[in-house]
């Protein structure tokens, strides 16, 4: 009887060989999925600031590596013990998993799966090994166990979410990270620090809002901005949510007295969403136009032009650049 099990696939990927250096389009080998894993054909992916942070070696500096974690694709094959997924399913991979059985997943207030925990180090989360090799057979490290800057990738079943195939691919792509983290529109006021005379940003915000905002969100991963966000909140119940990823050695400094008087600081991984529960809801809102994501997509390129996407984001000219595998 002919062996029907998945075989290694040769494909193209954008490989980061050294920190801050341009990515190189290489032919690589993607191994078959092991137990509880899914191999995905990536249709499109996008560049996130988190990719930039790791590419610059500010966190977990390991190379060579295949970056990318915000993507849309279709299931190519599944490993043993994978249920609920079949070849051809439209899916998005996510950096967080959801097993629905551990104490964290059954809690309404925790989105960090304890059964297959998230890690910033390379390696599949169940066995710590990679599914990528270069043309010479040398291992290539993955990124957040997703690595979507490749025509094919292998992801743990906990990190894969089925979506309505009617959702446009470039918008479904954003559901795996950017949309869930809290990107939205509706800003009514903007404060430019360079245009302030003597007051600081937080002083200006406190004055504008009559005592401080109820909630502030820090989105760039800079400790000084986190502190400004904290100081901009209202005494008694002001809440600061840190969304940005900075250097792994960064420390946050806030006033202990302000904490005593009721302010608080918290982090939020992926905007606090549970991927398998909430991404289909976001997809439905996207289709009904309740969630507007089109404005986030400012550029589109092919895989061979991926370094252009990096340049645009670094120059502040892009919000999200969609990278198409077949363009």
PDB file of C-alpha atoms in Angstrom:
ATOM      1  CA  UNK A   1       0.000   0.000   0.000  1.00  0.00           C
ATOM      2  CA  UNK A   2       1.318   3.435  -0.964  1.00  0.00           C
ATOM      3  CA  UNK A   3       2.384   5.637   1.935  1.00  0.00           C
ATOM      4  CA  UNK A   4      -0.111   8.545   2.107  1.00  0.00           C
ATOM      5  CA  UNK A   5       1.621  10.391   4.960  1.00  0.00           C
ATOM      6  CA  UNK A   6       2.765  13.990   4.310  1.00  0.00           C
ATOM      7  CA  UNK A   7       6.238  14.422   2.807  1.00  0.00           C
ATOM      8  CA  UNK A   8       8.767  17.259   3.128  1.00  0.00           C
ATOM      9  CA  UNK A   9       7.987  20.270   0.931  1.00  0.00           C
ATOM     10  CA  UNK A  10      10.488  22.469  -0.867  1.00  0.00           C
ATOM     11  CA  UNK A  11       9.419  26.102  -1.078  1.00  0.00           C
ATOM     12  CA  UNK A  12      10.632  29.680  -0.822  1.00  0.00           C
ATOM     13  CA  UNK A  13      11.017  31.636   2.407  1.00  0.00           C
ATOM     14  CA  UNK A  14      12.444  34.974   3.510  1.00  0.00           C
ATOM     15  CA  UNK A  15      15.272  34.016   5.857  1.00  0.00           C
ATOM     16  CA  UNK A  16      16.886  36.372   8.358  1.00  0.00           C
ATOM     17  CA  UNK A  17      20.540  35.371   8.605  1.00  0.00           C
ATOM     18  CA  UNK A  18      21.731  38.153  10.932  1.00  0.00           C
ATOM     19  CA  UNK A  19      20.252  40.877  13.123  1.00  0.00           C
ATOM     20  CA  UNK A  20      19.152  43.940  11.170  1.00  0.00           C
ATOM     21  CA  UNK A  21      20.360  42.576   7.844  1.00  0.00           C
ATOM     22  CA  UNK A  22      18.070  42.330   4.776  1.00  0.00           C
ATOM     23  CA  UNK A  23      16.131  39.093   4.538  1.00  0.00           C
ATOM     24  CA  UNK A  24      17.215  36.612   1.881  1.00  0.00           C
ATOM     25  CA  UNK A  25      14.773  34.677  -0.321  1.00  0.00           C
ATOM     26  CA  UNK A  26      15.927  31.070  -0.153  1.00  0.00           C
ATOM     27  CA  UNK A  27      14.675  27.639  -1.106  1.00  0.00           C
ATOM     28  CA  UNK A  28      14.022  25.740   2.111  1.00  0.00           C
ATOM     29  CA  UNK A  29      12.564  22.401   3.206  1.00  0.00           C
ATOM     30  CA  UNK A  30       9.491  22.306   5.426  1.00  0.00           C
ATOM     31  CA  UNK A  31       9.104  19.004   7.253  1.00  0.00           C
ATOM     32  CA  UNK A  32       5.748  17.223   7.599  1.00  0.00           C
ATOM     33  CA  UNK A  33       3.613  18.057  10.620  1.00  0.00           C
ATOM     34  CA  UNK A  34       4.139  15.883  13.680  1.00  0.00           C
ATOM     35  CA  UNK A  35       1.415  14.913  16.140  1.00  0.00           C
ATOM     36  CA  UNK A  36      -0.915  17.817  17.034  1.00  0.00           C
ATOM     37  CA  UNK A  37       0.542  19.943  14.220  1.00  0.00           C
ATOM     38  CA  UNK A  38      -0.826  21.430  10.993  1.00  0.00           C
ATOM     39  CA  UNK A  39       1.108  22.349   7.858  1.00  0.00           C
ATOM     40  CA  UNK A  40      -0.288  25.495   6.276  1.00  0.00           C
ATOM     41  CA  UNK A  41       0.118  26.950   2.791  1.00  0.00           C
ATOM     42  CA  UNK A  42       0.485  30.671   3.435  1.00  0.00           C
ATOM     43  CA  UNK A  43      -1.558  32.858   1.077  1.00  0.00           C
ATOM     44  CA  UNK A  44      -0.492  36.183   2.539  1.00  0.00           C
ATOM     45  CA  UNK A  45       1.231  37.530   5.604  1.00  0.00           C
ATOM     46  CA  UNK A  46       1.982  40.984   6.978  1.00  0.00           C
ATOM     47  CA  UNK A  47       4.753  42.751   8.816  1.00  0.00           C
ATOM     48  CA  UNK A  48       4.210  43.685  12.466  1.00  0.00           C
ATOM     49  CA  UNK A  49       6.378  45.814  14.774  1.00  0.00           C
ATOM     50  CA  UNK A  50       6.981  42.664  16.818  1.00  0.00           C
ATOM     51  CA  UNK A  51       8.794  41.147  13.833  1.00  0.00           C
ATOM     52  CA  UNK A  52      10.971  44.266  13.677  1.00  0.00           C
ATOM     53  CA  UNK A  53      11.806  44.058  17.391  1.00  0.00           C
ATOM     54  CA  UNK A  54      13.045  40.461  17.116  1.00  0.00           C
ATOM     55  CA  UNK A  55      14.777  41.108  13.764  1.00  0.00           C
ATOM     56  CA  UNK A  56      16.740  43.895  15.452  1.00  0.00           C
ATOM     57  CA  UNK A  57      17.744  41.341  18.123  1.00  0.00           C
ATOM     58  CA  UNK A  58      16.197  43.336  20.966  1.00  0.00           C
ATOM     59  CA  UNK A  59      14.529  40.139  22.224  1.00  0.00           C
ATOM     60  CA  UNK A  60      15.638  36.475  21.961  1.00  0.00           C
ATOM     61  CA  UNK A  61      18.487  37.071  19.440  1.00  0.00           C
ATOM     62  CA  UNK A  62      18.622  33.755  17.563  1.00  0.00           C
ATOM     63  CA  UNK A  63      19.590  33.361  13.892  1.00  0.00           C
ATOM     64  CA  UNK A  64      19.104  32.204  11.169  1.00  0.00           C
ATOM     65  CA  UNK A  65      15.372  32.590  11.597  1.00  0.00           C
ATOM     66  CA  UNK A  66      12.145  32.792   9.622  1.00  0.00           C
ATOM     67  CA  UNK A  67      10.033  35.632  10.997  1.00  0.00           C
ATOM     68  CA  UNK A  68       6.352  36.430  10.495  1.00  0.00           C
ATOM     69  CA  UNK A  69       3.370  35.661  12.725  1.00  0.00           C
ATOM     70  CA  UNK A  70       0.408  37.509  11.174  1.00  0.00           C
ATOM     71  CA  UNK A  71      -0.962  35.492   8.276  1.00  0.00           C
ATOM     72  CA  UNK A  72      -3.767  33.766   6.389  1.00  0.00           C
ATOM     73  CA  UNK A  73      -3.556  30.435   4.641  1.00  0.00           C
ATOM     74  CA  UNK A  74      -5.124  27.051   3.930  1.00  0.00           C
ATOM     75  CA  UNK A  75      -4.452  23.710   5.572  1.00  0.00           C
ATOM     76  CA  UNK A  76      -2.123  21.568   3.435  1.00  0.00           C
ATOM     77  CA  UNK A  77      -1.884  18.532   5.741  1.00  0.00           C
ATOM     78  CA  UNK A  78      -2.361  17.541   9.369  1.00  0.00           C
ATOM     79  CA  UNK A  79      -0.434  15.377  11.800  1.00  0.00           C
ATOM     80  CA  UNK A  80      -1.712  12.644  14.073  1.00  0.00           C
ATOM     81  CA  UNK A  81      -4.318  13.465  16.723  1.00  0.00           C
ATOM     82  CA  UNK A  82      -5.432  16.633  14.923  1.00  0.00           C
ATOM     83  CA  UNK A  83      -9.214  16.952  15.045  1.00  0.00           C
ATOM     84  CA  UNK A  84     -11.510  19.543  13.460  1.00  0.00           C
ATOM     85  CA  UNK A  85      -9.142  20.494  10.623  1.00  0.00           C
ATOM     86  CA  UNK A  86      -8.809  19.142   7.095  1.00  0.00           C
ATOM     87  CA  UNK A  87      -6.869  19.984   3.951  1.00  0.00           C
ATOM     88  CA  UNK A  88      -8.305  23.086   2.295  1.00  0.00           C
ATOM     89  CA  UNK A  89      -9.648  24.748   5.453  1.00  0.00           C
ATOM     90  CA  UNK A  90      -9.148  28.523   5.570  1.00  0.00           C
ATOM     91  CA  UNK A  91      -7.140  29.341   8.699  1.00  0.00           C
ATOM     92  CA  UNK A  92      -5.094  31.950  10.505  1.00  0.00           C
ATOM     93  CA  UNK A  93      -2.159  31.012  12.752  1.00  0.00           C
ATOM     94  CA  UNK A  94      -1.725  32.887  16.032  1.00  0.00           C
ATOM     95  CA  UNK A  95       1.153  33.431  18.420  1.00  0.00           C
ATOM     96  CA  UNK A  96      -1.049  32.352  21.351  1.00  0.00           C
ATOM     97  CA  UNK A  97      -2.654  28.956  21.709  1.00  0.00           C
ATOM     98  CA  UNK A  98      -5.988  27.843  23.141  1.00  0.00           C
ATOM     99  CA  UNK A  99      -6.605  24.273  24.289  1.00  0.00           C
ATOM    100  CA  UNK A 100      -9.959  24.899  26.057  1.00  0.00           C
ATOM    101  CA  UNK A 101      -9.032  22.458  28.821  1.00  0.00           C
ATOM    102  CA  UNK A 102      -6.331  23.977  31.048  1.00  0.00           C
ATOM    103  CA  UNK A 103      -7.109  26.276  33.983  1.00  0.00           C
ATOM    104  CA  UNK A 104      -6.107  29.340  31.956  1.00  0.00           C
ATOM    105  CA  UNK A 105      -8.213  28.509  28.902  1.00  0.00           C
ATOM    106  CA  UNK A 106     -11.341  27.778  30.946  1.00  0.00           C
ATOM    107  CA  UNK A 107     -10.934  31.057  32.830  1.00  0.00           C
ATOM    108  CA  UNK A 108     -12.714  34.117  31.469  1.00  0.00           C
ATOM    109  CA  UNK A 109      -9.833  36.322  32.589  1.00  0.00           C
ATOM    110  CA  UNK A 110      -6.759  34.542  31.201  1.00  0.00           C
ATOM    111  CA  UNK A 111      -5.758  34.018  27.563  1.00  0.00           C
ATOM    112  CA  UNK A 112      -2.337  32.406  28.100  1.00  0.00           C
ATOM    113  CA  UNK A 113      -2.752  28.659  27.612  1.00  0.00           C
ATOM    114  CA  UNK A 114      -0.968  26.695  30.326  1.00  0.00           C
ATOM    115  CA  UNK A 115      -1.085  23.349  28.515  1.00  0.00           C
ATOM    116  CA  UNK A 116       1.078  24.510  25.586  1.00  0.00           C
ATOM    117  CA  UNK A 117       2.575  27.776  26.905  1.00  0.00           C
ATOM    118  CA  UNK A 118       3.715  30.637  24.722  1.00  0.00           C
ATOM    119  CA  UNK A 119       7.462  31.138  24.560  1.00  0.00           C
ATOM    120  CA  UNK A 120       9.638  33.719  22.828  1.00  0.00           C
ATOM    121  CA  UNK A 121      12.418  31.185  22.241  1.00  0.00           C
ATOM    122  CA  UNK A 122      12.490  29.264  18.945  1.00  0.00           C
ATOM    123  CA  UNK A 123      11.146  25.747  18.635  1.00  0.00           C
ATOM    124  CA  UNK A 124       7.760  24.051  18.361  1.00  0.00           C
ATOM    125  CA  UNK A 125       6.060  24.306  21.710  1.00  0.00           C
ATOM    126  CA  UNK A 126       5.617  20.592  22.379  1.00  0.00           C
ATOM    127  CA  UNK A 127       9.123  19.368  21.597  1.00  0.00           C
ATOM    128  CA  UNK A 128      11.299  22.461  21.061  1.00  0.00           C
ATOM    129  CA  UNK A 129      12.475  21.415  17.578  1.00  0.00           C
ATOM    130  CA  UNK A 130      12.194  23.164  14.215  1.00  0.00           C
ATOM    131  CA  UNK A 131      10.362  22.094  11.042  1.00  0.00           C
ATOM    132  CA  UNK A 132      12.581  24.186   8.730  1.00  0.00           C
ATOM    133  CA  UNK A 133      15.872  23.382   7.013  1.00  0.00           C
ATOM    134  CA  UNK A 134      17.857  25.326   4.429  1.00  0.00           C
ATOM    135  CA  UNK A 135      19.055  23.930   1.108  1.00  0.00           C
ATOM    136  CA  UNK A 136      22.145  22.487   2.791  1.00  0.00           C
ATOM    137  CA  UNK A 137      20.090  20.691   5.418  1.00  0.00           C
ATOM    138  CA  UNK A 138      20.951  23.072   8.249  1.00  0.00           C
ATOM    139  CA  UNK A 139      18.170  23.917  10.714  1.00  0.00           C
ATOM    140  CA  UNK A 140      16.383  27.266  10.488  1.00  0.00           C
ATOM    141  CA  UNK A 141      14.801  28.614  13.664  1.00  0.00           C
ATOM    142  CA  UNK A 142      11.112  29.423  13.765  1.00  0.00           C
ATOM    143  CA  UNK A 143       9.490  32.533  15.229  1.00  0.00           C
ATOM    144  CA  UNK A 144       6.741  32.367  17.852  1.00  0.00           C
ATOM    145  CA  UNK A 145       6.092  28.855  16.476  1.00  0.00           C
ATOM    146  CA  UNK A 146       4.438  30.459  13.414  1.00  0.00           C
ATOM    147  CA  UNK A 147       7.062  31.689  10.874  1.00  0.00           C
ATOM    148  CA  UNK A 148       4.750  32.970   8.167  1.00  0.00           C
ATOM    149  CA  UNK A 149       7.440  34.528   5.938  1.00  0.00           C
ATOM    150  CA  UNK A 150       7.498  31.171   4.176  1.00  0.00           C
ATOM    151  CA  UNK A 151       5.272  29.686   1.487  1.00  0.00           C
ATOM    152  CA  UNK A 152       4.562  26.794   3.875  1.00  0.00           C
ATOM    153  CA  UNK A 153       4.819  26.559   7.638  1.00  0.00           C
ATOM    154  CA  UNK A 154       3.988  24.139  10.445  1.00  0.00           C
ATOM    155  CA  UNK A 155       1.961  25.329  13.448  1.00  0.00           C
ATOM    156  CA  UNK A 156       0.628  23.615  16.577  1.00  0.00           C
ATOM    157  CA  UNK A 157      -3.092  22.844  16.384  1.00  0.00           C
ATOM    158  CA  UNK A 158      -3.600  24.992  19.501  1.00  0.00           C
ATOM    159  CA  UNK A 159      -2.411  28.001  17.491  1.00  0.00           C
ATOM    160  CA  UNK A 160      -4.592  27.555  14.398  1.00  0.00           C
ATOM    161  CA  UNK A 161      -8.055  29.097  13.994  1.00  0.00           C
ATOM    162  CA  UNK A 162     -10.533  28.327  11.223  1.00  0.00           C
ATOM    163  CA  UNK A 163     -12.102  31.372   9.590  1.00  0.00           C
ATOM    164  CA  UNK A 164     -14.877  32.008   7.105  1.00  0.00           C
ATOM    165  CA  UNK A 165     -13.281  31.670   3.634  1.00  0.00           C
ATOM    166  CA  UNK A 166     -15.461  34.597   2.530  1.00  0.00           C
ATOM    167  CA  UNK A 167     -13.289  36.987   4.578  1.00  0.00           C
ATOM    168  CA  UNK A 168     -10.826  38.713   2.202  1.00  0.00           C
ATOM    169  CA  UNK A 169      -7.379  37.142   2.765  1.00  0.00           C
ATOM    170  CA  UNK A 170      -5.590  40.434   3.441  1.00  0.00           C
ATOM    171  CA  UNK A 171      -8.107  41.285   6.172  1.00  0.00           C
ATOM    172  CA  UNK A 172      -8.214  37.764   7.627  1.00  0.00           C
ATOM    173  CA  UNK A 173      -4.432  38.024   7.872  1.00  0.00           C
ATOM    174  CA  UNK A 174      -4.759  40.948  10.295  1.00  0.00           C
ATOM    175  CA  UNK A 175      -7.083  38.980  12.567  1.00  0.00           C
ATOM    176  CA  UNK A 176      -4.195  36.802  13.737  1.00  0.00           C
ATOM    177  CA  UNK A 177      -2.487  39.696  15.552  1.00  0.00           C
ATOM    178  CA  UNK A 178      -3.091  43.349  14.650  1.00  0.00           C
ATOM    179  CA  UNK A 179      -6.876  43.399  14.889  1.00  0.00           C
ATOM    180  CA  UNK A 180      -6.917  41.474  18.167  1.00  0.00           C
ATOM    181  CA  UNK A 181      -4.255  43.623  19.793  1.00  0.00           C
ATOM    182  CA  UNK A 182      -6.627  46.565  19.638  1.00  0.00           C
ATOM    183  CA  UNK A 183      -5.990  48.517  16.462  1.00  0.00           C
ATOM    184  CA  UNK A 184      -8.964  50.796  15.772  1.00  0.00           C
ATOM    185  CA  UNK A 185      -9.960  54.217  14.531  1.00  0.00           C
ATOM    186  CA  UNK A 186     -11.788  57.180  16.061  1.00  0.00           C
ATOM    187  CA  UNK A 187      -9.060  59.389  17.559  1.00  0.00           C
ATOM    188  CA  UNK A 188     -10.513  62.798  18.425  1.00  0.00           C
ATOM    189  CA  UNK A 189      -7.398  64.606  19.703  1.00  0.00           C
ATOM    190  CA  UNK A 190      -3.696  64.398  18.982  1.00  0.00           C
ATOM    191  CA  UNK A 191      -0.839  65.746  21.121  1.00  0.00           C
ATOM    192  CA  UNK A 192       2.495  66.430  19.431  1.00  0.00           C
ATOM    193  CA  UNK A 193       5.227  66.627  22.132  1.00  0.00           C
ATOM    194  CA  UNK A 194       7.410  68.831  19.932  1.00  0.00           C
ATOM    195  CA  UNK A 195       4.691  71.474  19.825  1.00  0.00           C
ATOM    196  CA  UNK A 196       4.225  71.757  23.583  1.00  0.00           C
ATOM    197  CA  UNK A 197       5.746  74.829  25.234  1.00  0.00           C
ATOM    198  CA  UNK A 198       6.586  73.913  28.814  1.00  0.00           C
ATOM    199  CA  UNK A 199       4.174  71.163  29.769  1.00  0.00           C
ATOM    200  CA  UNK A 200       4.874  67.453  29.301  1.00  0.00           C
ATOM    201  CA  UNK A 201       2.665  65.111  27.290  1.00  0.00           C
ATOM    202  CA  UNK A 202       1.032  63.701  30.404  1.00  0.00           C
ATOM    203  CA  UNK A 203       0.408  67.185  31.823  1.00  0.00           C
ATOM    204  CA  UNK A 204      -1.231  68.218  28.555  1.00  0.00           C
ATOM    205  CA  UNK A 205      -3.463  65.133  28.554  1.00  0.00           C
ATOM    206  CA  UNK A 206      -4.450  65.611  32.190  1.00  0.00           C
ATOM    207  CA  UNK A 207      -5.429  69.204  31.418  1.00  0.00           C
ATOM    208  CA  UNK A 208      -7.347  68.256  28.237  1.00  0.00           C
ATOM    209  CA  UNK A 209      -9.346  65.565  30.032  1.00  0.00           C
ATOM    210  CA  UNK A 210     -10.024  67.379  33.275  1.00  0.00           C
ATOM    211  CA  UNK A 211      -7.917  65.194  35.537  1.00  0.00           C
ATOM    212  CA  UNK A 212      -6.646  62.327  33.410  1.00  0.00           C
ATOM    213  CA  UNK A 213      -8.009  59.548  31.228  1.00  0.00           C
ATOM    214  CA  UNK A 214      -9.746  56.456  32.560  1.00  0.00           C
ATOM    215  CA  UNK A 215      -7.629  54.130  30.406  1.00  0.00           C
ATOM    216  CA  UNK A 216      -4.401  54.604  28.488  1.00  0.00           C
ATOM    217  CA  UNK A 217      -2.771  52.208  26.026  1.00  0.00           C
ATOM    218  CA  UNK A 218       0.955  52.054  25.324  1.00  0.00           C
ATOM    219  CA  UNK A 219       1.554  50.524  21.895  1.00  0.00           C
ATOM    220  CA  UNK A 220       5.248  50.937  21.029  1.00  0.00           C
ATOM    221  CA  UNK A 221       7.144  49.180  23.829  1.00  0.00           C
ATOM    222  CA  UNK A 222       9.136  52.193  25.077  1.00  0.00           C
ATOM    223  CA  UNK A 223       9.460  52.482  28.901  1.00  0.00           C
ATOM    224  CA  UNK A 224       9.342  56.297  28.900  1.00  0.00           C
ATOM    225  CA  UNK A 225       6.091  56.191  26.906  1.00  0.00           C
ATOM    226  CA  UNK A 226       4.692  53.624  29.358  1.00  0.00           C
ATOM    227  CA  UNK A 227       5.483  56.019  32.188  1.00  0.00           C
ATOM    228  CA  UNK A 228       3.834  58.931  30.357  1.00  0.00           C
ATOM    229  CA  UNK A 229       0.775  56.765  29.722  1.00  0.00           C
ATOM    230  CA  UNK A 230       0.603  55.925  33.439  1.00  0.00           C
ATOM    231  CA  UNK A 231       0.941  59.555  34.489  1.00  0.00           C
ATOM    232  CA  UNK A 232      -1.825  60.509  32.052  1.00  0.00           C
ATOM    233  CA  UNK A 233      -4.441  58.425  33.837  1.00  0.00           C
ATOM    234  CA  UNK A 234      -6.905  59.539  36.475  1.00  0.00           C
ATOM    235  CA  UNK A 235      -6.080  59.098  40.194  1.00  0.00           C
ATOM    236  CA  UNK A 236      -8.268  56.550  41.950  1.00  0.00           C
ATOM    237  CA  UNK A 237      -9.086  54.246  39.063  1.00  0.00           C
ATOM    238  CA  UNK A 238      -6.828  55.049  36.104  1.00  0.00           C
ATOM    239  CA  UNK A 239      -5.683  51.977  34.209  1.00  0.00           C
ATOM    240  CA  UNK A 240      -2.658  51.710  31.909  1.00  0.00           C
ATOM    241  CA  UNK A 241      -2.473  48.784  29.481  1.00  0.00           C
ATOM    242  CA  UNK A 242       0.905  47.930  27.954  1.00  0.00           C
ATOM    243  CA  UNK A 243       0.591  46.453  24.432  1.00  0.00           C
ATOM    244  CA  UNK A 244       4.001  47.264  22.944  1.00  0.00           C
ATOM    245  CA  UNK A 245       6.982  44.899  23.004  1.00  0.00           C
ATOM    246  CA  UNK A 246      10.342  46.513  23.785  1.00  0.00           C
ATOM    247  CA  UNK A 247      13.797  45.252  24.728  1.00  0.00           C
ATOM    248  CA  UNK A 248      13.734  42.240  27.054  1.00  0.00           C
ATOM    249  CA  UNK A 249      15.941  44.099  29.579  1.00  0.00           C
ATOM    250  CA  UNK A 250      13.665  47.176  29.762  1.00  0.00           C
ATOM    251  CA  UNK A 251      12.405  48.230  33.184  1.00  0.00           C
ATOM    252  CA  UNK A 252       9.298  50.298  33.924  1.00  0.00           C
ATOM    253  CA  UNK A 253       9.436  53.079  36.530  1.00  0.00           C
ATOM    254  CA  UNK A 254       6.201  54.427  37.990  1.00  0.00           C
ATOM    255  CA  UNK A 255       5.256  56.258  41.175  1.00  0.00           C
ATOM    256  CA  UNK A 256       4.529  53.935  44.095  1.00  0.00           C
ATOM    257  CA  UNK A 257       2.344  56.653  45.611  1.00  0.00           C
ATOM    258  CA  UNK A 258       0.182  56.860  42.489  1.00  0.00           C
ATOM    259  CA  UNK A 259      -0.226  53.076  42.631  1.00  0.00           C
ATOM    260  CA  UNK A 260      -1.266  53.354  46.273  1.00  0.00           C
ATOM    261  CA  UNK A 261      -3.889  55.917  45.300  1.00  0.00           C
ATOM    262  CA  UNK A 262      -5.627  53.543  42.914  1.00  0.00           C
ATOM    263  CA  UNK A 263      -3.866  53.630  39.563  1.00  0.00           C
ATOM    264  CA  UNK A 264      -2.830  50.329  38.002  1.00  0.00           C
ATOM    265  CA  UNK A 265      -0.667  48.974  35.195  1.00  0.00           C
ATOM    266  CA  UNK A 266      -1.234  45.735  33.325  1.00  0.00           C
ATOM    267  CA  UNK A 267      -0.036  43.983  30.202  1.00  0.00           C
ATOM    268  CA  UNK A 268      -2.218  42.519  27.477  1.00  0.00           C
ATOM    269  CA  UNK A 269      -1.041  39.721  25.194  1.00  0.00           C
ATOM    270  CA  UNK A 270      -2.883  39.790  21.857  1.00  0.00           C
ATOM    271  CA  UNK A 271      -5.337  42.294  23.292  1.00  0.00           C
ATOM    272  CA  UNK A 272      -6.563  39.749  25.824  1.00  0.00           C
ATOM    273  CA  UNK A 273      -8.476  37.723  23.235  1.00  0.00           C
ATOM    274  CA  UNK A 274      -8.807  33.944  23.252  1.00  0.00           C
ATOM    275  CA  UNK A 275      -7.867  33.112  19.638  1.00  0.00           C
ATOM    276  CA  UNK A 276     -10.207  30.216  18.860  1.00  0.00           C
ATOM    277  CA  UNK A 277     -13.129  31.889  20.616  1.00  0.00           C
ATOM    278  CA  UNK A 278     -12.712  35.507  19.581  1.00  0.00           C
ATOM    279  CA  UNK A 279     -11.076  35.537  16.125  1.00  0.00           C
ATOM    280  CA  UNK A 280     -14.193  34.038  14.442  1.00  0.00           C
ATOM    281  CA  UNK A 281     -16.222  36.789  16.157  1.00  0.00           C
ATOM    282  CA  UNK A 282     -13.829  39.447  14.824  1.00  0.00           C
ATOM    283  CA  UNK A 283     -14.078  37.842  11.371  1.00  0.00           C
ATOM    284  CA  UNK A 284     -17.874  38.126  11.471  1.00  0.00           C
ATOM    285  CA  UNK A 285     -17.618  41.774  12.546  1.00  0.00           C
ATOM    286  CA  UNK A 286     -15.198  42.333   9.671  1.00  0.00           C
ATOM    287  CA  UNK A 287     -17.695  40.905   7.176  1.00  0.00           C
ATOM    288  CA  UNK A 288     -20.541  43.035   8.583  1.00  0.00           C
ATOM    289  CA  UNK A 289     -18.287  46.143   8.412  1.00  0.00           C
ATOM    290  CA  UNK A 290     -18.661  46.617  12.158  1.00  0.00           C
ATOM    291  CA  UNK A 291     -14.891  46.161  12.318  1.00  0.00           C
ATOM    292  CA  UNK A 292     -13.104  48.297   9.708  1.00  0.00           C
ATOM    293  CA  UNK A 293      -9.678  46.902   8.880  1.00  0.00           C
ATOM    294  CA  UNK A 294      -9.215  48.093   5.291  1.00  0.00           C
ATOM    295  CA  UNK A 295      -7.636  51.356   6.441  1.00  0.00           C
ATOM    296  CA  UNK A 296      -4.835  49.486   8.192  1.00  0.00           C
ATOM    297  CA  UNK A 297      -3.541  48.079   4.894  1.00  0.00           C
ATOM    298  CA  UNK A 298      -1.381  50.792   3.368  1.00  0.00           C
ATOM    299  CA  UNK A 299       0.888  48.737   1.088  1.00  0.00           C
ATOM    300  CA  UNK A 300       0.998  45.367  -0.672  1.00  0.00           C
ATOM    301  CA  UNK A 301       4.105  43.588  -2.028  1.00  0.00           C
ATOM    302  CA  UNK A 302       5.241  40.141  -3.115  1.00  0.00           C
ATOM    303  CA  UNK A 303       7.508  37.884  -1.039  1.00  0.00           C
ATOM    304  CA  UNK A 304      10.489  38.927  -3.139  1.00  0.00           C
ATOM    305  CA  UNK A 305       9.910  42.544  -2.091  1.00  0.00           C
ATOM    306  CA  UNK A 306       9.670  41.809   1.630  1.00  0.00           C
ATOM    307  CA  UNK A 307      12.604  44.089   2.475  1.00  0.00           C
ATOM    308  CA  UNK A 308      10.587  46.979   1.039  1.00  0.00           C
ATOM    309  CA  UNK A 309       7.949  46.221   3.671  1.00  0.00           C
ATOM    310  CA  UNK A 310      10.626  46.481   6.374  1.00  0.00           C
ATOM    311  CA  UNK A 311      11.871  49.796   4.957  1.00  0.00           C
ATOM    312  CA  UNK A 312       8.371  51.278   4.830  1.00  0.00           C
ATOM    313  CA  UNK A 313       7.602  50.324   8.430  1.00  0.00           C
ATOM    314  CA  UNK A 314      10.960  51.552   9.724  1.00  0.00           C
ATOM    315  CA  UNK A 315      10.443  54.870   7.915  1.00  0.00           C
ATOM    316  CA  UNK A 316       7.003  55.289   9.450  1.00  0.00           C
ATOM    317  CA  UNK A 317       5.329  55.186   6.026  1.00  0.00           C
ATOM    318  CA  UNK A 318       3.325  52.007   6.557  1.00  0.00           C
ATOM    319  CA  UNK A 319       0.720  50.724   9.014  1.00  0.00           C
ATOM    320  CA  UNK A 320       0.405  47.219   7.625  1.00  0.00           C
ATOM    321  CA  UNK A 321       2.069  45.938   4.475  1.00  0.00           C
ATOM    322  CA  UNK A 322       0.494  42.768   3.074  1.00  0.00           C
ATOM    323  CA  UNK A 323       3.037  40.323   1.644  1.00  0.00           C
ATOM    324  CA  UNK A 324       1.568  38.004  -0.986  1.00  0.00           C
ATOM    325  CA  UNK A 325       3.224  34.654  -1.633  1.00  0.00           C
ATOM    326  CA  UNK A 326       2.168  34.441  -5.292  1.00  0.00           C
ATOM    327  CA  UNK A 327       2.546  38.098  -6.326  1.00  0.00           C
TER     328      UNK A 327
END
